Structure formats: structure tokens, C-alpha cells
mmCIF file of N, CA and C in Angstrom:
data_model
loop_
_atom_site.group_PDB
_atom_site.id
_atom_site.type_symbol
_atom_site.label_atom_id
_atom_site.label_comp_id
_atom_site.label_asym_id
_atom_site.label_seq_id
_atom_site.Cartn_x
_atom_site.Cartn_y
_atom_site.Cartn_z
ATOM 1 N N MET V 1 16.008 108.137 59.795
ATOM 2 C CA MET V 1 16.440 109.367 60.998
ATOM 3 C C MET V 1 16.044 110.878 60.389
ATOM 4 N N ASN V 2 15.568 111.541 61.804
ATOM 5 C CA ASN V 2 14.942 112.535 61.177
ATOM 6 C C ASN V 2 15.507 113.766 61.564
ATOM 7 N N LYS V 3 15.216 115.102 61.765
ATOM 8 C CA LYS V 3 16.109 116.247 60.800
ATOM 9 C C LYS V 3 16.451 116.514 62.894
ATOM 10 N N GLN V 4 16.046 116.383 63.850
ATOM 11 C CA GLN V 4 17.142 116.563 65.282
ATOM 12 C C GLN V 4 17.911 115.292 64.737
ATOM 13 N N GLN V 5 17.683 114.175 64.907
ATOM 14 C CA GLN V 5 18.585 113.585 64.882
ATOM 15 C C GLN V 5 20.088 113.871 63.378
ATOM 16 N N PHE V 6 19.612 114.157 62.951
ATOM 17 C CA PHE V 6 20.892 114.400 62.011
ATOM 18 C C PHE V 6 21.499 115.835 62.099
ATOM 19 N N LEU V 7 20.809 116.708 62.589
ATOM 20 C CA LEU V 7 21.652 117.447 62.986
ATOM 21 C C LEU V 7 22.232 117.807 64.329
ATOM 22 N N MET V 8 21.907 116.581 65.537
ATOM 23 C CA MET V 8 22.806 116.495 66.298
ATOM 24 C C MET V 8 24.348 115.650 66.118
ATOM 25 N N GLU V 9 24.329 114.448 65.443
ATOM 26 C CA GLU V 9 25.089 113.818 64.233
ATOM 27 C C GLU V 9 26.096 114.833 64.137
ATOM 28 N N LEU V 10 25.510 115.567 63.146
ATOM 29 C CA LEU V 10 26.577 116.417 62.549
ATOM 30 C C LEU V 10 27.345 117.103 63.153
ATOM 31 N N ARG V 11 26.227 117.928 64.290
ATOM 32 C CA ARG V 11 27.458 118.757 65.587
ATOM 33 C C ARG V 11 28.370 118.045 66.089
ATOM 34 N N SER V 12 27.711 116.543 66.328
ATOM 35 C CA SER V 12 28.464 116.275 67.617
ATOM 36 C C SER V 12 30.017 115.920 66.514
ATOM 37 N N CYS V 13 30.051 115.313 65.192
ATOM 38 C CA CYS V 13 30.834 115.260 64.235
ATOM 39 C C CYS V 13 31.843 116.148 63.762
ATOM 40 N N LEU V 14 31.357 117.645 64.010
ATOM 41 C CA LEU V 14 31.919 118.736 63.587
ATOM 42 C C LEU V 14 32.704 119.357 65.042
ATOM 43 N N GLU V 15 32.020 118.849 66.330
ATOM 44 C CA GLU V 15 32.386 119.519 67.505
ATOM 45 C C GLU V 15 34.323 119.303 67.918
ATOM 46 N N GLY V 16 34.949 120.375 68.107
ATOM 47 C CA GLY V 16 36.249 120.400 68.447
ATOM 48 C C GLY V 16 37.018 120.119 66.841
ATOM 49 N N GLU V 17 36.376 119.785 65.661
ATOM 50 C CA GLU V 17 37.432 120.161 65.007
ATOM 51 C C GLU V 17 37.080 121.173 63.380
ATOM 52 N N VAL V 18 36.452 122.214 63.946
ATOM 53 C CA VAL V 18 36.492 123.564 63.381
ATOM 54 C C VAL V 18 35.430 124.472 64.603
ATOM 55 N N SER V 19 35.761 125.633 63.913
ATOM 56 C CA SER V 19 35.453 126.870 64.688
ATOM 57 C C SER V 19 34.127 126.683 65.147
ATOM 58 N N GLU V 20 33.521 127.384 66.322
ATOM 59 C CA GLU V 20 31.854 127.509 67.019
ATOM 60 C C GLU V 20 31.335 127.769 65.358
ATOM 61 N N GLN V 21 31.917 129.078 65.103
ATOM 62 C CA GLN V 21 31.075 129.724 63.936
ATOM 63 C C GLN V 21 30.754 129.019 62.816
ATOM 64 N N THR V 22 31.676 128.116 62.237
ATOM 65 C CA THR V 22 31.380 127.189 61.371
ATOM 66 C C THR V 22 30.204 126.481 61.762
ATOM 67 N N ILE V 23 30.507 125.414 62.869
ATOM 68 C CA ILE V 23 29.440 124.730 63.328
ATOM 69 C C ILE V 23 27.990 125.774 63.397
ATOM 70 N N TYR V 24 27.812 126.623 63.826
ATOM 71 C CA TYR V 24 26.588 127.483 63.619
ATOM 72 C C TYR V 24 26.119 127.335 62.605
ATOM 73 N N ASP V 25 27.384 127.954 61.160
ATOM 74 C CA ASP V 25 26.760 128.116 60.088
ATOM 75 C C ASP V 25 26.126 127.294 59.421
ATOM 76 N N ASN V 26 26.799 126.141 59.272
ATOM 77 C CA ASN V 26 26.218 124.795 58.644
ATOM 78 C C ASN V 26 25.015 123.937 59.659
ATOM 79 N N ILE V 27 24.939 124.432 60.844
ATOM 80 C CA ILE V 27 23.827 123.563 61.708
ATOM 81 C C ILE V 27 22.398 124.394 60.836
ATOM 82 N N THR V 28 22.883 125.875 60.794
ATOM 83 C CA THR V 28 21.618 126.665 60.386
ATOM 84 C C THR V 28 21.305 126.586 59.066
ATOM 85 N N TYR V 29 22.781 126.261 58.178
ATOM 86 C CA TYR V 29 22.113 125.812 56.979
ATOM 87 C C TYR V 29 21.270 124.994 56.882
ATOM 88 N N TYR V 30 21.730 123.461 57.213
ATOM 89 C CA TYR V 30 20.949 122.312 56.925
ATOM 90 C C TYR V 30 19.741 122.150 57.486
ATOM 91 N N ASP V 31 19.351 123.192 58.837
ATOM 92 C CA ASP V 31 17.938 123.243 59.249
ATOM 93 C C ASP V 31 17.412 124.182 58.655
ATOM 94 N N GLN V 32 17.816 124.955 57.845
ATOM 95 C CA GLN V 32 17.225 125.792 56.815
ATOM 96 C C GLN V 32 16.699 124.267 55.606
ATOM 97 N N TYR V 33 17.854 124.042 55.014
ATOM 98 C CA TYR V 33 17.209 123.028 54.408
ATOM 99 C C TYR V 33 16.369 122.190 54.309
ATOM 100 N N PHE V 34 16.180 122.029 55.614
ATOM 101 C CA PHE V 34 15.003 120.590 56.025
ATOM 102 C C PHE V 34 13.801 121.564 55.922
ATOM 103 N N ASN V 35 13.715 122.364 56.368
ATOM 104 C CA ASN V 35 12.412 123.637 56.573
ATOM 105 C C ASN V 35 12.525 124.113 55.170
ATOM 106 N N GLU V 36 12.990 124.114 54.278
ATOM 107 C CA GLU V 36 12.623 124.214 52.377
ATOM 108 C C GLU V 36 11.897 123.019 52.107
ATOM 109 N N GLN V 37 12.498 121.974 52.062
ATOM 110 C CA GLN V 37 12.393 120.678 51.781
ATOM 111 C C GLN V 37 10.587 120.283 52.228
ATOM 112 N N ILE V 38 11.089 120.336 53.994
ATOM 113 C CA ILE V 38 9.347 119.716 54.409
ATOM 114 C C ILE V 38 8.165 120.729 53.915
ATOM 115 N N SER V 39 8.405 121.994 53.372
ATOM 116 C CA SER V 39 7.561 122.708 52.640
ATOM 117 C C SER V 39 7.070 122.092 51.303
ATOM 118 N N MET V 40 8.523 121.708 50.887
ATOM 119 C CA MET V 40 8.385 120.858 49.798
ATOM 120 C C MET V 40 7.035 120.029 49.552
ATOM 121 N N GLY V 41 6.793 119.473 50.610
ATOM 122 C CA GLY V 41 6.056 118.104 50.886
ATOM 123 C C GLY V 41 7.075 117.043 51.471
ATOM 124 N N LYS V 42 8.279 117.067 51.372
ATOM 125 C CA LYS V 42 8.985 115.409 51.863
ATOM 126 C C LYS V 42 9.147 115.303 52.908
ATOM 127 N N SER V 43 9.663 114.181 53.688
ATOM 128 C CA SER V 43 9.775 114.067 55.160
ATOM 129 C C SER V 43 10.959 114.158 55.628
ATOM 130 N N GLU V 44 10.834 114.393 56.705
ATOM 131 C CA GLU V 44 12.290 114.380 57.722
ATOM 132 C C GLU V 44 13.118 113.318 56.974
ATOM 133 N N ASN V 45 12.683 112.185 57.201
ATOM 134 C CA ASN V 45 13.569 110.855 56.907
ATOM 135 C C ASN V 45 13.775 110.642 55.330
ATOM 136 N N GLN V 46 12.999 111.227 53.938
ATOM 137 C CA GLN V 46 13.561 111.505 52.743
ATOM 138 C C GLN V 46 14.897 112.436 52.890
ATOM 139 N N ILE V 47 14.445 113.316 53.574
ATOM 140 C CA ILE V 47 15.320 114.340 53.157
ATOM 141 C C ILE V 47 16.978 114.164 53.721
ATOM 142 N N ALA V 48 16.512 113.321 54.757
ATOM 143 C CA ALA V 48 18.194 113.195 55.715
ATOM 144 C C ALA V 48 18.942 112.067 54.886
ATOM 145 N N ALA V 49 18.000 110.915 53.918
ATOM 146 C CA ALA V 49 18.515 110.086 53.719
ATOM 147 C C ALA V 49 18.848 110.622 52.004
ATOM 148 N N GLU V 50 18.486 111.572 51.448
ATOM 149 C CA GLU V 50 18.930 112.268 50.185
ATOM 150 C C GLU V 50 20.332 112.751 50.650
ATOM 151 N N LEU V 51 20.423 113.228 51.611
ATOM 152 C CA LEU V 51 21.360 114.057 52.218
ATOM 153 C C LEU V 51 22.605 113.095 52.288
ATOM 154 N N GLY V 52 22.319 112.204 53.014
ATOM 155 C CA GLY V 52 23.732 111.039 53.433
ATOM 156 C C GLY V 52 23.647 111.230 54.955
ATOM 157 N N LYS V 53 24.570 110.309 54.799
ATOM 158 C CA LYS V 53 25.199 110.410 56.276
ATOM 159 C C LYS V 53 26.253 111.690 57.015
ATOM 160 N N PRO V 54 25.574 112.318 57.911
ATOM 161 C CA PRO V 54 26.004 113.710 58.378
ATOM 162 C C PRO V 54 27.727 113.208 59.105
ATOM 163 N N SER V 55 27.687 112.329 59.448
ATOM 164 C CA SER V 55 29.619 112.072 59.366
ATOM 165 C C SER V 55 30.230 112.870 57.876
ATOM 166 N N LEU V 56 29.707 111.634 56.677
ATOM 167 C CA LEU V 56 30.716 111.749 55.729
ATOM 168 C C LEU V 56 30.604 113.653 55.287
ATOM 169 N N ILE V 57 28.980 114.248 55.737
ATOM 170 C CA ILE V 57 29.064 115.801 55.735
ATOM 171 C C ILE V 57 30.039 116.782 56.313
ATOM 172 N N ALA V 58 30.182 116.066 57.718
ATOM 173 C CA ALA V 58 31.038 116.822 58.536
ATOM 174 C C ALA V 58 32.712 116.759 57.602
ATOM 175 N N LYS V 59 32.860 115.753 57.381
ATOM 176 C CA LYS V 59 34.012 115.557 56.898
ATOM 177 C C LYS V 59 34.369 116.326 55.849
ATOM 178 N N THR V 60 33.718 116.720 54.828
ATOM 179 C CA THR V 60 33.658 117.861 54.080
ATOM 180 C C THR V 60 33.708 118.928 54.571
ATOM 181 N N ILE V 61 33.049 119.214 54.992
ATOM 182 C CA ILE V 61 33.239 120.343 55.816
ATOM 183 C C ILE V 61 34.523 120.813 56.759
ATOM 184 N N MET V 62 34.693 119.991 57.670
ATOM 185 C CA MET V 62 36.413 119.913 58.066
ATOM 186 C C MET V 62 37.579 120.531 57.103
ATOM 187 N N ASP V 63 37.143 119.316 55.674
ATOM 188 C CA ASP V 63 38.332 119.632 54.681
ATOM 189 C C ASP V 63 38.432 120.780 54.033
ATOM 190 N N ALA V 64 36.675 120.989 53.971
ATOM 191 C CA ALA V 64 36.786 122.728 53.331
ATOM 192 C C ALA V 64 37.295 123.999 54.404
ATOM 193 N N SER V 65 36.965 123.523 55.362
ATOM 194 C CA SER V 65 37.647 124.733 56.871
ATOM 195 C C SER V 65 38.735 124.751 56.756
ATOM 196 N N ASP V 66 39.775 123.546 56.629
ATOM 197 C CA ASP V 66 40.929 123.489 56.850
ATOM 198 C C ASP V 66 41.695 124.642 55.573
ATOM 199 N N VAL V 67 41.353 124.032 54.258
ATOM 200 C CA VAL V 67 41.508 124.780 53.534
ATOM 201 C C VAL V 67 41.269 126.626 53.481
ATOM 202 N N SER V 68 40.331 126.804 53.828
ATOM 203 C CA SER V 68 39.777 128.418 54.259
ATOM 204 C C SER V 68 40.674 128.811 55.581
ATOM 205 N N GLU V 69 41.087 127.849 56.390
ATOM 206 C CA GLU V 69 41.892 128.712 57.276
ATOM 207 C C GLU V 69 43.334 128.433 57.258
ATOM 208 N N SER V 70 43.573 127.635 56.218
ATOM 209 C CA SER V 70 44.925 127.698 56.050
ATOM 210 C C SER V 70 45.358 128.813 55.472
ATOM 211 N N ALA V 71 44.472 129.340 54.693
ATOM 212 C CA ALA V 71 45.011 130.715 53.856
ATOM 213 C C ALA V 71 44.592 132.138 54.458
ATOM 214 N N TYR V 72 43.499 131.865 55.429
ATOM 215 C CA TYR V 72 43.427 133.351 56.477
ATOM 216 C C TYR V 72 43.590 133.119 57.969
ATOM 217 N N TYR V 73 43.756 133.967 58.674
ATOM 218 C CA TYR V 73 43.594 133.451 59.860
ATOM 219 C C TYR V 73 42.984 134.418 60.347
ATOM 220 N N ASP V 74 41.647 134.536 61.185
ATOM 221 C CA ASP V 74 40.906 135.454 61.915
ATOM 222 C C ASP V 74 41.263 135.688 63.643
ATOM 223 N N GLU V 75 41.385 136.495 63.618
ATOM 224 C CA GLU V 75 41.891 137.390 65.041
ATOM 225 C C GLU V 75 40.827 137.782 65.689
ATOM 226 N N GLN V 76 40.320 137.653 66.974
ATOM 227 C CA GLN V 76 39.182 138.664 67.779
ATOM 228 C C GLN V 76 39.750 139.303 68.511
ATOM 229 N N ILE V 77 39.782 140.502 69.359
ATOM 230 C CA ILE V 77 40.172 141.603 70.165
ATOM 231 C C ILE V 77 39.025 141.797 71.124
ATOM 232 N N TYR V 78 38.968 141.744 72.184
ATOM 233 C CA TYR V 78 37.807 142.131 73.270
ATOM 234 C C TYR V 78 38.777 142.842 73.661
ATOM 235 N N THR V 79 38.080 144.202 73.592
ATOM 236 C CA THR V 79 38.175 145.464 74.556
ATOM 237 C C THR V 79 37.241 145.518 75.777
ATOM 238 N N GLU V 80 38.412 146.240 76.463
ATOM 239 C CA GLU V 80 37.629 146.707 77.918
ATOM 240 C C GLU V 80 37.236 147.871 78.175
ATOM 241 N N GLY V 81 36.372 148.389 79.122
ATOM 242 C CA GLY V 81 35.543 149.442 78.956
ATOM 243 C C GLY V 81 34.386 149.382 80.092
ATOM 244 N N GLU V 82 33.630 150.631 79.798
ATOM 245 C CA GLU V 82 32.349 150.404 80.292
ATOM 246 C C GLU V 82 31.377 149.097 80.208
ATOM 247 N N ASP V 83 31.764 148.792 78.633
ATOM 248 C CA ASP V 83 30.556 147.895 78.606
ATOM 249 C C ASP V 83 31.718 146.968 77.806
ATOM 250 N N ASP V 84 31.877 145.677 78.622
ATOM 251 C CA ASP V 84 32.830 144.514 78.274
ATOM 252 C C ASP V 84 31.985 143.657 77.255
ATOM 253 N N SER V 85 30.986 143.770 76.685
ATOM 254 C CA SER V 85 30.261 143.362 75.450
ATOM 255 C C SER V 85 30.214 143.502 74.787
ATOM 256 N N VAL V 86 31.456 144.735 74.237
ATOM 257 C CA VAL V 86 31.438 144.993 72.599
ATOM 258 C C VAL V 86 32.779 144.489 72.350
ATOM 259 N N GLU V 87 32.194 143.876 71.232
ATOM 260 C CA GLU V 87 33.436 142.848 70.960
ATOM 261 C C GLU V 87 34.264 143.788 69.209
ATOM 262 N N GLN V 88 35.764 144.041 69.161
ATOM 263 C CA GLN V 88 36.256 144.360 67.716
ATOM 264 C C GLN V 88 36.622 143.221 67.181
ATOM 265 N N GLU V 89 36.443 142.703 66.089
ATOM 266 C CA GLU V 89 36.405 141.853 64.969
ATOM 267 C C GLU V 89 38.140 142.051 63.960
ATOM 268 N N THR V 90 38.909 141.985 64.303
ATOM 269 C CA THR V 90 39.829 141.935 62.961
ATOM 270 C C THR V 90 39.943 140.940 61.920
ATOM 271 N N ASN V 91 40.197 141.062 60.558
ATOM 272 C CA ASN V 91 40.813 139.904 60.091
ATOM 273 C C ASN V 91 42.071 140.044 59.350
ATOM 274 N N MET V 92 42.962 139.335 59.776
ATOM 275 C CA MET V 92 44.467 139.511 59.286
ATOM 276 C C MET V 92 44.713 138.357 58.643
ATOM 277 N N HIS V 93 44.886 138.428 56.804
ATOM 278 C CA HIS V 93 44.816 137.427 55.954
ATOM 279 C C HIS V 93 46.573 137.513 55.972
ATOM 280 N N LEU V 94 46.527 136.232 55.796
ATOM 281 C CA LEU V 94 47.920 135.194 55.517
ATOM 282 C C LEU V 94 47.828 135.199 54.013
ATOM 283 N N ILE V 95 49.307 135.422 53.042
ATOM 284 C CA ILE V 95 49.195 134.748 51.969
ATOM 285 C C ILE V 95 49.455 133.066 52.202
ATOM 286 N N GLU V 96 48.984 132.568 51.537
ATOM 287 C CA GLU V 96 49.445 131.427 51.165
ATOM 288 C C GLU V 96 50.172 130.650 50.098
ATOM 289 N N ILE V 97 51.599 130.241 50.206
ATOM 290 C CA ILE V 97 52.524 130.285 49.078
ATOM 291 C C ILE V 97 52.363 128.919 48.949
ATOM 292 N N LYS V 98 51.748 129.270 47.454
ATOM 293 C CA LYS V 98 51.909 128.127 46.676
ATOM 294 C C LYS V 98 53.610 127.701 45.773
ATOM 295 N N TRP V 99 53.260 126.204 45.414
ATOM 296 C CA TRP V 99 54.639 125.893 45.111
ATOM 297 C C TRP V 99 55.112 126.543 43.778
ATOM 298 N N TYR V 100 54.036 127.040 43.040
ATOM 299 C CA TYR V 100 54.604 127.666 42.077
ATOM 300 C C TYR V 100 55.410 129.115 42.106
ATOM 301 N N HIS V 101 54.886 129.525 43.449
ATOM 302 C CA HIS V 101 55.263 131.260 44.180
ATOM 303 C C HIS V 101 56.799 130.687 44.675
ATOM 304 N N LYS V 102 56.535 129.746 44.818
ATOM 305 C CA LYS V 102 58.122 129.648 45.546
ATOM 306 C C LYS V 102 59.289 129.630 44.076
ATOM 307 N N LEU V 103 58.914 128.306 43.026
ATOM 308 C CA LEU V 103 59.405 128.104 42.299
ATOM 309 C C LEU V 103 59.791 129.302 41.332
ATOM 310 N N LEU V 104 59.292 130.440 41.299
ATOM 311 C CA LEU V 104 59.186 131.940 40.939
ATOM 312 C C LEU V 104 60.359 132.402 41.457
ATOM 313 N N ILE V 105 60.371 132.538 43.143
ATOM 314 C CA ILE V 105 61.335 132.955 43.478
ATOM 315 C C ILE V 105 62.801 132.219 43.704
ATOM 316 N N ALA V 106 62.788 130.871 43.343
ATOM 317 C CA ALA V 106 64.094 130.324 43.002
ATOM 318 C C ALA V 106 64.497 130.762 41.774
ATOM 319 N N LEU V 107 63.582 131.034 40.855
ATOM 320 C CA LEU V 107 64.442 131.419 39.607
ATOM 321 C C LEU V 107 65.065 132.518 39.325
ATOM 322 N N ILE V 108 64.443 133.578 40.087
ATOM 323 C CA ILE V 108 64.667 134.659 40.071
ATOM 324 C C ILE V 108 65.865 135.038 40.843
ATOM 325 N N ILE V 109 65.975 133.968 42.380
ATOM 326 C CA ILE V 109 67.094 134.404 43.103
ATOM 327 C C ILE V 109 68.662 134.113 41.787
ATOM 328 N N ILE V 110 67.916 132.568 41.117
ATOM 329 C CA ILE V 110 68.974 131.949 40.379
ATOM 330 C C ILE V 110 69.404 133.160 39.322
ATOM 331 N N ALA V 111 68.638 133.827 38.737
ATOM 332 C CA ALA V 111 68.962 134.966 37.509
ATOM 333 C C ALA V 111 69.746 135.633 37.766
ATOM 334 N N VAL V 112 69.281 136.214 39.260
ATOM 335 C CA VAL V 112 70.229 137.419 40.082
ATOM 336 C C VAL V 112 71.551 137.317 40.292
ATOM 337 N N ILE V 113 71.699 135.707 41.019
ATOM 338 C CA ILE V 113 72.996 135.294 41.092
ATOM 339 C C ILE V 113 74.031 135.275 39.799
ATOM 340 N N PHE V 114 73.359 134.998 38.532
ATOM 341 C CA PHE V 114 73.871 134.502 37.523
ATOM 342 C C PHE V 114 74.399 135.578 36.459
ATOM 343 N N LEU V 115 73.132 137.085 37.049
ATOM 344 C CA LEU V 115 73.545 137.781 36.394
ATOM 345 C C LEU V 115 74.895 139.100 36.770
ATOM 346 N N PHE V 116 74.875 138.562 38.448
ATOM 347 C CA PHE V 116 76.227 139.170 39.617
ATOM 348 C C PHE V 116 77.376 138.633 38.929
ATOM 349 N N LEU V 117 77.280 137.153 39.020
ATOM 350 C CA LEU V 117 78.795 136.403 38.568
ATOM 351 C C LEU V 117 79.040 136.762 36.708
ATOM 352 N N THR V 118 78.042 137.218 35.752
ATOM 353 C CA THR V 118 78.372 137.745 34.676
ATOM 354 C C THR V 118 78.645 138.739 34.522
ATOM 355 N N ILE V 119 78.672 139.855 35.205
ATOM 356 C CA ILE V 119 79.301 141.108 35.309
ATOM 357 C C ILE V 119 80.432 141.054 36.177
ATOM 358 N N THR V 120 80.541 140.577 37.033
ATOM 359 C CA THR V 120 81.242 140.307 37.915
ATOM 360 C C THR V 120 82.549 139.221 36.796
ATOM 361 N N GLY V 121 82.810 138.348 35.918
ATOM 362 C CA GLY V 121 83.836 138.384 35.237
ATOM 363 C C GLY V 121 83.742 139.457 34.211
ATOM 364 N N ALA V 122 82.771 139.542 33.433
ATOM 365 C CA ALA V 122 83.106 140.819 32.573
ATOM 366 C C ALA V 122 83.835 141.963 33.197
ATOM 367 N N ILE V 123 83.494 142.538 34.094
ATOM 368 C CA ILE V 123 84.668 143.526 34.824
ATOM 369 C C ILE V 123 86.008 142.695 34.923
ATOM 370 N N LEU V 124 86.231 141.602 35.515
ATOM 371 C CA LEU V 124 87.923 141.186 35.621
ATOM 372 C C LEU V 124 88.182 140.536 34.545
ATOM 373 N N SER V 125 87.542 140.266 33.564
ATOM 374 C CA SER V 125 88.433 139.811 32.073
ATOM 375 C C SER V 125 88.394 141.034 31.562
ATOM 376 N N VAL V 126 88.387 142.365 31.781
ATOM 377 C CA VAL V 126 88.709 144.111 31.365
ATOM 378 C C VAL V 126 89.673 144.377 32.153
ATOM 379 N N ALA V 127 89.252 144.077 33.505
ATOM 380 C CA ALA V 127 90.165 145.163 34.458
ATOM 381 C C ALA V 127 91.250 144.237 34.938
ATOM 382 N N GLY V 128 91.068 142.723 35.001
ATOM 383 C CA GLY V 128 92.058 141.433 35.504
ATOM 384 C C GLY V 128 93.601 141.844 34.640
ATOM 385 N N PRO V 129 93.691 141.891 32.887
ATOM 386 C CA PRO V 129 95.047 142.154 32.561
ATOM 387 C C PRO V 129 95.778 143.526 33.387
ATOM 388 N N ILE V 130 94.584 144.438 32.707
ATOM 389 C CA ILE V 130 95.341 145.880 33.858
ATOM 390 C C ILE V 130 95.675 145.955 35.074
ATOM 391 N N LEU V 131 95.192 145.082 35.918
ATOM 392 C CA LEU V 131 95.720 145.147 36.891
ATOM 393 C C LEU V 131 96.918 144.630 36.926
ATOM 394 N N LEU V 132 97.019 142.940 36.424
ATOM 395 C CA LEU V 132 98.001 142.294 36.501
ATOM 396 C C LEU V 132 99.450 142.777 35.628
ATOM 397 N N ILE V 133 99.255 143.797 34.803
ATOM 398 C CA ILE V 133 100.273 144.795 34.387
ATOM 399 C C ILE V 133 101.377 145.847 35.195
ATOM 400 N N LEU V 134 99.356 146.459 36.005
ATOM 401 C CA LEU V 134 99.891 147.240 37.273
ATOM 402 C C LEU V 134 100.925 146.605 38.322
ATOM 403 N N ILE V 135 100.284 145.723 38.620
ATOM 404 C CA ILE V 135 101.192 144.833 39.703
ATOM 405 C C ILE V 135 102.429 144.282 39.537
ATOM 406 N N LEU V 136 102.782 143.736 38.211
ATOM 407 C CA LEU V 136 104.084 143.585 37.523
ATOM 408 C C LEU V 136 105.169 144.776 37.378
ATOM 409 N N ILE V 137 104.417 145.741 37.288
ATOM 410 C CA ILE V 137 105.189 147.319 36.732
ATOM 411 C C ILE V 137 105.515 147.362 38.709
ATOM 412 N N TYR V 138 104.667 147.593 39.692
ATOM 413 C CA TYR V 138 105.193 147.834 40.939
ATOM 414 C C TYR V 138 106.198 146.676 41.397
ATOM 415 N N LEU V 139 105.962 145.742 40.915
ATOM 416 C CA LEU V 139 107.020 144.530 41.627
ATOM 417 C C LEU V 139 108.582 144.829 40.542
ATOM 418 N N ILE V 140 108.629 145.279 39.833
ATOM 419 C CA ILE V 140 109.104 145.237 39.037
ATOM 420 C C ILE V 140 110.425 146.579 40.001
ATOM 421 N N ARG V 141 109.187 147.817 39.968
ATOM 422 C CA ARG V 141 110.482 149.090 40.622
ATOM 423 C C ARG V 141 110.817 148.759 41.692
ATOM 424 N N ARG V 142 109.803 147.963 42.354
ATOM 425 C CA ARG V 142 110.106 147.821 43.345
ATOM 426 C C ARG V 142 111.298 146.730 43.425
ATOM 427 N N TRP V 143 111.713 146.013 42.987
ATOM 428 C CA TRP V 143 112.919 145.003 42.896
ATOM 429 C C TRP V 143 114.130 145.601 42.213
ATOM 430 N N ILE V 144 113.643 146.985 40.950
ATOM 431 C CA ILE V 144 115.048 147.310 40.742
ATOM 432 C C ILE V 144 115.516 148.768 41.608
ATOM 433 N N LEU V 145 114.476 148.973 42.595
ATOM 434 C CA LEU V 145 115.145 150.411 42.969
ATOM 435 C C LEU V 145 115.242 149.596 45.023
#
């Protein structure tokens, strides 16, 4: 397999699976890699054989792209004006909540509930008998009068 065949197969495996920017970045990388290796005296067929199947490389790129896209979301905003070719790009970073973050949040919620119940129980254990006595006094006074 020569350089052109390798790059075409890699592109076809990536199309529709990752962003155009990711495809461009990886095709550019492997094109440069081929050029560097050719300048060192290797043939295109040797380089392609050393790299392996483009479909496996594409799978690795897609897996890596899935990980990075789950953590970040890139939004492009196009502005209208005198020059429609002007493009502004903003990056909105979303935080990926991992399982141990969820566990920590759950433990904090449980601790707050436990603390609330403990304080409420302590207040009722002191105020309960006093309230009971006051209620009894009220009922007795009402019953007598």
C-alpha cells in the first residue's frame, strides 16, 4: 500500500465518524510522517506496513475523539456583517462528572441529612419533655376551668 492509498483509506474510515477538523489533523499528521520517513530512506510500502491497517488507526482516532468530545463541547458562532467570512470560535467546557464525584456528592448529602436528623433529635429530646409538660398544664387548666 502506498502513501496515497493509506491516506485515502484512513480518510474514508474517519468520514462521518469524527469532525472534519479531526480528519484534517490526522491526515496532515500521517502525510508528514510519511514524508519524514521517506526522507530517511524508507519506501511508502514499508512505512504503510509499519503503521498497520488504516482502519485500526481510524478506530483508535475515533475512540480518542469520543473521549475528548465527551469532556468538551466546541461551539462555533458565525457572525453576519460586512465580511461574512469572519468566524468567531468559542469553547464551552463541560465538566465530565466521574463516578467518584457522584459518590462524593452522595456521601455529602447523606452526611447533611444525618446531621439534620441528629440536631433535630437533640432539640426534641430537650424540648420534648418541656413541651409535653406545657401541653399537660394547658389541658389541665382548660379542664378545670
